[in-house]
Amino acid sequence: MATTRTKSAKNEPAKLLAALSSVDPKARRRAAGALGNLGDAAAVAPLAAQLAYERDLKVIEALIGAIGRFATPAAAAALVDVLRRERGRAALLWAAANALGALGEVGVGPAAACLGEGPPTAVYAARALGFSGSPAAVPPLVALRVGTGPLALREAAVEALGSIEHDAATAALIAALGDAHPDVQHAAAKALVRQGARAAPAVAPLLRAGDELARRAAYVFSFVKAPAEAAPDLIPLLLRRETAIHATMALAAIDGGFDLAAGQAGALLGLLA
């Protein structure tokens, strides 16, 4: 009995590979998922070969997801091919960017190599770099943000930096708050919000800056919790009348950024009147 089960297990990859060419899309989709779950990197080549000419959307998504289970250069190359080949199907571009990012540092180089190409390839390559979460992705994303490329690429670079929990990414987002384009500035503020509490110490000094930077910093503090011990220093900065922080934004930043006791936020409103 044990011998029978062993033979069956050995034959399983062969059966799944055969199912990849089935006339039934559901069978192809199930086979792709199962090959990804087996964890044998030898499956990347047949999965990539099927991906190259597969036409069923759900099967393509399954193939992309399966390939994304293997952190190998061959898997990265197959996913980059999707980014370069697809144009109008955003769902597949998102799937490929997620899968390429899931490869971690293995996918950083191939994704970065796509940043010089036009949209949508470069946009989704930037997103893949963000999904990787790797500090190695920060330099190419920073270069894209400060470059002269299309606005959509620069925004994508900033959004991607928000997914990387590293001091270098946070510093790059602080710099992006001062970008010449307001859309990039706003993207940077939202990205800092996504970084959460880790961004608070870096954002706090901006409350002492000029009007616009102070306003953007206040926006971040509307969503990000600051360390409780920082409240005595930061709240007076939010209340400064000489800044351009709107009273409502200042109150939202104080209420959102600090754990205030009941009634304290309302009392602060009187100071803003």
Coordinates of N, CA, C and O in Angstrom, one line a residue, residues 97-188:
A97 N 2.7 42.0 -11.2 CA 3.4 42.9 -10.3 C 3.5 42.3 -8.9 O 4.5 42.3 -8.2
N98 N 2.3 41.8 -8.4 CA 2.3 41.2 -7.1 C 3.2 40.0 -7.1 O 3.9 39.7 -6.1
A99 N 3.1 39.1 -8.1 CA 3.9 37.9 -8.1 C 5.4 38.2 -8.2 O 6.2 37.6 -7.5
L100 N 5.7 39.2 -9.0 CA 7.2 39.6 -9.1 C 7.7 40.2 -7.8 O 8.8 39.8 -7.4
G101 N 6.8 40.9 -7.1 CA 7.2 41.5 -5.8 C 7.4 40.4 -4.8 O 8.3 40.4 -3.9
A102 N 6.6 39.3 -4.9 CA 6.6 38.2 -4.0 C 7.9 37.5 -4.0 O 8.3 36.7 -3.1
L103 N 8.7 37.6 -5.1 CA 10.0 36.9 -5.3 C 11.0 37.6 -4.4 O 12.1 37.1 -4.3
G104 N 10.7 38.8 -3.8 CA 11.7 39.5 -3.0 C 12.9 40.0 -3.8 O 12.7 40.5 -4.9
E105 N 14.0 39.9 -3.3 CA 15.2 40.5 -3.9 C 15.5 39.9 -5.3 O 16.1 40.5 -6.1
V106 N 15.1 38.6 -5.5 CA 15.3 38.0 -6.8 C 14.6 38.8 -7.9 O 15.1 38.9 -9.1
G107 N 13.5 39.4 -7.6 CA 12.7 40.2 -8.6 C 13.1 41.6 -8.7 O 12.7 42.3 -9.6
V108 N 13.9 42.1 -7.8 CA 14.3 43.6 -7.8 C 15.0 44.0 -9.1 O 14.6 44.9 -9.8
G109 N 16.1 43.3 -9.4 CA 16.8 43.6 -10.6 C 16.0 43.6 -11.9 O 16.0 44.5 -12.7
P110 N 15.3 42.5 -12.2 CA 14.5 42.4 -13.4 C 13.4 43.5 -13.4 O 13.1 44.1 -14.5
A111 N 12.8 43.8 -12.3 CA 11.8 44.8 -12.2 C 12.4 46.2 -12.5 O 11.9 47.0 -13.3
A112 N 13.5 46.5 -11.9 CA 14.2 47.8 -12.0 C 14.6 48.0 -13.5 O 14.6 49.1 -14.0
A113 N 14.9 46.9 -14.2 CA 15.4 47.0 -15.6 C 14.2 47.4 -16.5 O 14.5 47.9 -17.6
C114 N 13.0 47.4 -16.0 CA 11.8 47.8 -16.8 C 11.4 49.2 -16.6 O 10.5 49.7 -17.2
L115 N 12.1 49.9 -15.6 CA 11.7 51.3 -15.3 C 11.9 52.3 -16.4 O 11.3 53.3 -16.4
G116 N 12.8 51.9 -17.3 CA 13.1 52.8 -18.4 C 12.1 52.7 -19.6 O 12.2 53.4 -20.6
E117 N 11.2 51.7 -19.5 CA 10.3 51.5 -20.5 C 9.0 52.3 -20.3 O 8.8 52.9 -19.2
G118 N 8.2 52.4 -21.3 CA 7.0 53.3 -21.2 C 5.9 52.6 -20.4 O 6.0 51.4 -20.0
P119 N 4.9 53.4 -20.0 CA 3.7 52.9 -19.3 C 3.0 51.9 -20.3 O 3.1 52.1 -21.5
P120 N 2.3 50.9 -19.8 CA 2.2 50.6 -18.3 C 3.3 49.7 -17.7 O 3.3 49.5 -16.5
T121 N 4.2 49.3 -18.6 CA 5.2 48.3 -18.1 C 6.0 48.9 -16.9 O 6.1 48.3 -15.8
A122 N 6.5 50.2 -17.1 CA 7.3 50.8 -16.0 C 6.5 51.0 -14.8 O 7.0 50.9 -13.6
V123 N 5.2 51.4 -14.9 CA 4.4 51.7 -13.8 C 4.2 50.4 -12.9 O 4.4 50.5 -11.7
Y124 N 3.9 49.3 -13.5 CA 3.7 48.1 -12.8 C 5.0 47.5 -12.3 O 5.1 46.8 -11.3
A125 N 6.1 47.8 -13.0 CA 7.4 47.4 -12.5 C 7.7 48.1 -11.2 O 8.3 47.5 -10.3
A126 N 7.4 49.4 -11.2 CA 7.6 50.2 -9.9 C 6.8 49.6 -8.8 O 7.2 49.5 -7.7
R127 N 5.5 49.2 -9.1 CA 4.7 48.6 -8.1 C 5.3 47.3 -7.6 O 5.2 47.0 -6.4
A128 N 5.8 46.5 -8.5 CA 6.5 45.3 -8.1 C 7.6 45.5 -7.2 O 7.8 44.8 -6.2
L129 N 8.4 46.6 -7.4 CA 9.5 46.9 -6.5 C 8.9 47.2 -5.1 O 9.5 46.8 -4.1
G130 N 7.8 47.9 -5.1 CA 7.2 48.2 -3.8 C 6.7 47.0 -3.1 O 7.0 46.8 -1.9
F131 N 6.1 46.1 -3.8 CA 5.6 44.8 -3.3 C 6.7 43.9 -2.7 O 6.5 43.1 -1.8
S132 N 7.9 44.1 -3.3 CA 9.1 43.3 -2.8 C 9.4 43.6 -1.4 O 9.9 42.8 -0.6
G133 N 9.2 44.9 -1.0 CA 9.5 45.3 0.4 C 11.0 45.3 0.6 O 11.5 45.5 1.8
S134 N 11.8 45.2 -0.4 CA 13.3 45.1 -0.3 C 13.9 46.5 -0.2 O 13.6 47.3 -1.1
P135 N 14.9 46.7 0.7 CA 15.6 48.0 0.7 C 16.4 48.2 -0.6 O 16.6 49.3 -1.0
A136 N 16.7 47.1 -1.3 CA 17.4 47.2 -2.6 C 16.6 47.9 -3.7 O 17.1 48.4 -4.7
A137 N 15.3 47.9 -3.4 CA 14.4 48.6 -4.4 C 14.3 50.1 -4.3 O 13.8 50.8 -5.1
V138 N 14.8 50.6 -3.1 CA 14.7 52.1 -2.9 C 15.5 52.9 -3.9 O 14.9 53.9 -4.5
P139 N 16.8 52.6 -4.2 CA 17.5 53.5 -5.1 C 16.9 53.6 -6.5 O 16.8 54.7 -7.0
P140 N 16.5 52.5 -7.1 CA 15.8 52.7 -8.5 C 14.5 53.5 -8.4 O 14.2 54.2 -9.3
L141 N 13.8 53.3 -7.3 CA 12.5 54.1 -7.2 C 12.8 55.5 -6.9 O 12.1 56.4 -7.5
V142 N 13.8 55.9 -6.2 CA 14.2 57.3 -5.9 C 14.6 57.9 -7.2 O 14.2 59.0 -7.6
A143 N 15.4 57.2 -8.0 CA 15.9 57.7 -9.3 C 14.7 58.0 -10.2 O 14.7 59.0 -11.0
L144 N 13.7 57.1 -10.2 CA 12.5 57.3 -11.0 C 11.7 58.6 -10.5 O 11.2 59.4 -11.3
R145 N 11.6 58.7 -9.2 CA 10.8 59.9 -8.7 C 11.4 61.2 -9.0 O 10.7 62.2 -9.3
V146 N 12.8 61.3 -9.0 CA 13.4 62.6 -9.2 C 13.7 62.8 -10.7 O 14.3 63.9 -11.1
G147 N 13.4 61.8 -11.5 CA 13.7 62.0 -12.9 C 12.7 62.8 -13.7 O 11.9 63.5 -13.1
T148 N 12.8 62.8 -15.0 CA 12.0 63.7 -15.8 C 10.9 62.9 -16.6 O 10.4 63.3 -17.6
G149 N 10.7 61.7 -16.1 CA 9.7 60.8 -16.8 C 8.3 61.2 -16.6 O 8.0 62.3 -15.9
P150 N 7.3 60.5 -17.2 CA 5.9 60.9 -17.1 C 5.5 60.9 -15.6 O 6.0 60.2 -14.8
L151 N 4.5 61.8 -15.3 CA 4.0 62.0 -14.0 C 3.5 60.7 -13.4 O 3.7 60.4 -12.2
A152 N 2.9 59.8 -14.2 CA 2.3 58.6 -13.7 C 3.4 57.7 -13.2 O 3.2 57.0 -12.2
L153 N 4.6 57.7 -13.8 CA 5.7 56.9 -13.3 C 6.3 57.4 -12.0 O 6.6 56.7 -11.1
R154 N 6.4 58.7 -11.9 CA 6.9 59.4 -10.7 C 5.9 59.1 -9.5 O 6.4 58.8 -8.4
E155 N 4.6 59.2 -9.8 CA 3.7 58.9 -8.7 C 3.8 57.4 -8.3 O 3.7 57.1 -7.1
A156 N 3.9 56.5 -9.3 CA 4.0 55.1 -9.0 C 5.2 54.8 -8.1 O 5.2 53.9 -7.2
A157 N 6.3 55.5 -8.4 CA 7.5 55.3 -7.6 C 7.3 55.7 -6.2 O 7.7 55.0 -5.2
V158 N 6.6 56.8 -6.0 CA 6.4 57.3 -4.6 C 5.4 56.3 -3.9 O 5.6 56.0 -2.7
E159 N 4.4 55.9 -4.6 CA 3.5 54.9 -4.0 C 4.2 53.6 -3.6 O 3.9 53.0 -2.5
A160 N 5.1 53.2 -4.4 CA 5.8 52.0 -4.1 C 6.7 52.1 -2.9 O 6.9 51.2 -2.1
L161 N 7.3 53.3 -2.8 CA 8.2 53.5 -1.6 C 7.4 53.4 -0.3 O 8.0 53.0 0.7
G162 N 6.1 53.7 -0.3 CA 5.3 53.6 0.9 C 5.1 52.2 1.3 O 4.7 52.0 2.5
S163 N 5.4 51.2 0.5 CA 5.3 49.8 0.8 C 6.5 49.2 1.4 O 6.6 48.0 1.8
I164 N 7.6 50.0 1.4 CA 8.9 49.5 1.9 C 9.2 50.0 3.3 O 9.4 51.2 3.5
E165 N 9.2 49.1 4.3 CA 9.4 49.6 5.7 C 10.9 49.6 5.9 O 11.5 48.7 6.5
H166 N 11.5 50.7 5.5 CA 12.9 50.9 5.7 C 13.2 52.4 5.8 O 12.5 53.2 5.2
D167 N 14.2 52.8 6.6 CA 14.5 54.2 6.8 C 14.8 54.9 5.5 O 14.4 56.1 5.4
A168 N 15.4 54.3 4.6 CA 15.8 54.9 3.3 C 14.5 55.2 2.5 O 14.4 56.3 1.9
A169 N 13.5 54.4 2.6 CA 12.3 54.7 1.9 C 11.5 55.8 2.6 O 11.0 56.7 1.9
T170 N 11.5 55.8 3.9 CA 10.9 56.9 4.6 C 11.6 58.3 4.3 O 10.9 59.3 4.0
A171 N 12.9 58.3 4.3 CA 13.6 59.5 3.9 C 13.3 60.0 2.5 O 13.2 61.2 2.3
A172 N 13.2 59.0 1.6 CA 12.8 59.4 0.2 C 11.4 60.0 0.1 O 11.2 60.9 -0.7
L173 N 10.5 59.5 0.9 CA 9.2 60.0 0.9 C 9.1 61.4 1.5 O 8.4 62.3 1.1
I174 N 9.9 61.7 2.6 CA 10.0 63.0 3.1 C 10.5 64.0 2.1 O 10.0 65.1 1.9
A175 N 11.5 63.6 1.3 CA 12.0 64.4 0.2 C 10.9 64.7 -0.8 O 10.8 65.8 -1.4
A176 N 10.1 63.6 -1.1 CA 9.1 63.8 -2.1 C 8.0 64.7 -1.7 O 7.3 65.3 -2.6
L177 N 7.8 65.0 -0.4 CA 6.8 66.0 0.0 C 7.1 67.4 -0.5 O 6.3 68.2 -0.6
G178 N 8.4 67.6 -0.8 CA 8.8 68.9 -1.4 C 9.0 68.9 -2.9 O 9.5 69.8 -3.5
D179 N 8.4 67.8 -3.5 CA 8.5 67.7 -5.0 C 7.8 68.9 -5.7 O 6.9 69.5 -5.1
A180 N 8.2 69.2 -6.9 CA 7.6 70.4 -7.5 C 6.2 70.2 -8.0 O 5.5 71.1 -8.2
H181 N 5.8 68.9 -8.1 CA 4.4 68.7 -8.6 C 3.5 68.3 -7.5 O 3.8 67.4 -6.7
P182 N 2.4 68.9 -7.3 CA 1.5 68.7 -6.2 C 0.9 67.2 -6.2 O 0.7 66.7 -5.1
D183 N 0.8 66.6 -7.3 CA 0.3 65.2 -7.3 C 1.3 64.3 -6.7 O 1.0 63.3 -5.9
V184 N 2.6 64.5 -6.9 CA 3.7 63.7 -6.3 C 3.7 64.0 -4.8 O 3.9 63.1 -4.0
Q185 N 3.5 65.3 -4.4 CA 3.5 65.7 -3.0 C 2.4 64.9 -2.3 O 2.6 64.3 -1.2
H186 N 1.2 64.9 -2.9 CA 0.1 64.2 -2.3 C 0.3 62.7 -2.2 O 0.0 62.1 -1.2
A187 N 0.9 62.1 -3.2 CA 1.2 60.7 -3.2 C 2.2 60.4 -2.1 O 2.1 59.3 -1.4
A188 N 3.1 61.3 -1.9 CA 4.1 61.1 -0.8 C 3.5 61.1 0.6 O 3.8 60.3 1.4

